[in-house]
């Protein structure tokens, strides 16, 4: 993929403050949290990922703003813009989580907690790498939905369908988050739920890409 | 104009917003190197037309084509179009150099030398931030980015907004220069008619969302006159040889803005009786803004007005 750096920086500019805040919060949380990190048992982490994903989409999808219309009137192809929107999204997520990954995997966090005389460490340290993969997986599920939603709601023929899909998604998401299903459900239920969620995200991601080509700007 | 020679074409282009039709059945063609002046009162659909042309809005019906390809959904050819449209500005804190850099990644033809010199001439440093510029400097910066972009089509909505008279002349001079040197086509919507009259090749006047007039400016200069006709003129004689755009009664004469279909025929019909003089584009625009009415009705209206006085 050919990256147009001026375009990337232009788009990422709107995420820079959010990324700085989210990165600081996530790093501090990962370093200081005194229980072993387990993503779906940790409400704070789940809320953080949902909020971060939502704010990324909100900031990138201000379709009615003058700056959005300006960017989209500059002659870039919609494909190029879409790729750079995702690149900026990915950068914000990685800038937030790479420092956390460094803390968990090096394992600075474990040493710090051990130094703080936390009895869980270093015993639980190896299990914490799942925290990273699950949080990133959760981003992967949420971001296509949120990006789809801002595009869908800006279409001239917008209707209730997108809202319904989003509600379904949230519902699925809510179920997904219930530890009961995740930890005590059957393998079939878990797998079905997981595949269903992935499928919805993938379909909405593709729809988002398709609709973005037809996004009206400056209406 | 052959199909391969058309830069921009609209076919029955229609757009409504929530059921309110803003633009209806607009069909236009613009060739390479032409400067098209788009005129019309506020709210008549000029900006909507420009946004439809530049692939920012979806037509409700019909289509706009750029170099033969539909502009909706926006094609990869959009890099050949540079727009300066109303209600679009870079975010707070952007530097002038960033605007130029952004534009330069759209097209490898971006002329940095031209951009820098045009900015410097107007005391705009490329390091300046957007919010520190005056209204005119902001407009000029966007125009410079468009002019230096190497685009083949410039779509400009009120480009002279906030510019002083010297800068306006410089702008239109640059448009003409780009048209002559590189065959750049420009579509310019403006309320400052005297400015566009200096450079325009074609004129389009929109009224109530429809094209009221589309004609080469040179042809209008040759064909449109304000005439003073004897009050007893039989209007059925005029109609075959001319279109009466606007008419009013003044004293014992009928003053009309007329577009002659055949000037030769008119001179034969009214030898020595017809006093005529050319009208400026501004006068023509004003004439087209008046509600259309047949000359007989205008005459009756004139008489009624006179009686009431």
Coordinates of C-alpha atoms in Angstrom, one line a residue, chain A residues 4-124:
Chain A
X4 CA 0.8 9.5 1.2
X5 CA 2.4 10.9 4.4
X6 CA 0.9 14.4 4.1
X7 CA -2.5 12.9 3.8
X8 CA -1.9 10.5 6.7
X9 CA -0.7 13.3 9.0
X10 CA -3.6 15.4 7.9
X11 CA -6.1 12.7 9.0
X12 CA -4.2 11.6 12.0
X13 CA -4.0 15.1 13.3
X14 CA -7.6 14.9 14.5
X15 CA -6.7 11.7 16.5
X16 CA -3.5 13.0 18.0
X17 CA -4.8 14.3 21.3
X18 CA -7.1 11.3 21.8
X19 CA -4.2 9.0 21.1
X20 CA -2.0 10.8 23.6
X21 CA -4.6 10.5 26.3
X22 CA -5.6 6.9 25.5
X23 CA -1.9 5.9 25.4
X24 CA -1.2 7.5 28.7
X25 CA -4.3 6.0 30.4
X26 CA -3.7 2.5 29.0
X27 CA 0.0 2.5 29.9
X28 CA -0.7 3.7 33.5
X29 CA -3.5 1.2 33.9
X30 CA -1.4 -1.7 32.6
X31 CA 1.5 -0.8 34.8
X32 CA -0.5 -0.1 38.0
X33 CA -3.4 -2.6 37.9
X34 CA -2.7 -5.0 40.7
X35 CA -4.9 -7.9 39.6
X36 CA -3.8 -10.2 36.7
X37 CA -5.1 -8.7 33.5
X38 CA -7.9 -10.7 32.0
X39 CA -9.7 -8.7 29.3
X40 CA -13.3 -10.0 29.5
X41 CA -13.3 -10.0 33.3
X42 CA -12.1 -6.4 33.4
X43 CA -14.9 -3.9 32.9
X44 CA -12.5 -1.0 32.8
X45 CA -10.6 -2.5 29.9
X46 CA -13.8 -3.3 28.0
X47 CA -15.2 0.2 28.5
X48 CA -11.8 1.7 27.5
X49 CA -11.7 -0.2 24.2
X50 CA -15.4 0.7 23.4
X51 CA -14.8 4.4 24.3
X52 CA -11.5 4.6 22.3
X53 CA -13.1 2.9 19.2
X54 CA -16.1 5.1 19.5
X55 CA -14.1 8.3 19.8
X56 CA -11.8 7.4 16.9
X57 CA -14.9 7.0 14.7
X58 CA -16.5 10.1 16.0
X59 CA -13.4 12.2 15.3
X60 CA -12.7 10.8 11.9
X61 CA -16.4 10.9 10.8
X62 CA -17.3 14.5 11.3
X63 CA -18.8 14.5 7.9
X64 CA -20.6 17.8 8.3
X65 CA -17.5 19.8 9.4
X66 CA -15.8 22.2 7.0
X67 CA -12.5 20.5 7.4
X68 CA -13.9 17.1 6.4
X69 CA -15.5 18.7 3.3
X70 CA -12.2 20.4 2.5
X71 CA -10.2 17.1 2.6
X72 CA -12.8 15.3 0.5
X73 CA -12.8 18.1 -2.1
X74 CA -9.0 17.9 -2.7
X75 CA -9.2 15.3 -5.5
X76 CA -8.1 12.2 -3.6
X77 CA -9.7 9.0 -4.6
X78 CA -12.2 7.6 -2.1
X79 CA -10.1 4.4 -1.9
X80 CA -7.0 6.3 -0.9
X81 CA -8.9 8.3 1.7
X82 CA -10.5 5.1 3.1
X83 CA -7.1 3.4 3.3
X84 CA -5.7 6.4 5.1
X85 CA -8.6 6.6 7.5
X86 CA -7.9 3.0 8.5
X87 CA -4.2 3.7 8.7
X88 CA -4.9 6.6 11.1
X89 CA -7.2 4.3 13.1
X90 CA -4.7 1.6 13.3
X91 CA -2.0 4.0 14.3
X92 CA -4.1 5.3 17.2
X93 CA -4.8 1.8 18.4
X94 CA -1.2 0.7 18.1
X95 CA 0.2 3.9 19.7
X96 CA -2.1 3.1 22.6
X97 CA -1.3 -0.6 22.9
X98 CA 2.3 -1.0 21.9
X99 CA 3.6 0.6 25.1
X100 CA 1.3 -1.7 27.0
X101 CA 2.6 -4.7 25.1
X102 CA 6.1 -3.7 25.9
X103 CA 5.2 -3.5 29.6
X104 CA 3.5 -6.9 29.6
X105 CA 5.9 -8.8 27.4
X106 CA 9.3 -7.5 28.5
X107 CA 8.0 -8.1 31.5
X108 CA 8.4 -4.7 33.1
X109 CA 4.9 -4.8 34.5
X110 CA 5.6 -8.2 36.2
X111 CA 8.8 -6.9 37.7
X112 CA 7.2 -3.7 38.9
X113 CA 4.3 -5.5 40.5
X114 CA 6.7 -8.0 42.1
X115 CA 8.7 -5.1 43.4
X116 CA 5.4 -3.8 44.9
X117 CA 5.1 -7.2 46.6
X118 CA 2.0 -8.2 44.6
X119 CA 1.6 -11.9 45.4
X120 CA 0.2 -12.6 41.8
X121 CA 3.5 -11.8 40.2
X122 CA 5.6 -13.1 38.5
X123 CA 3.5 -16.2 38.6
X124 CA 0.6 -14.8 36.5

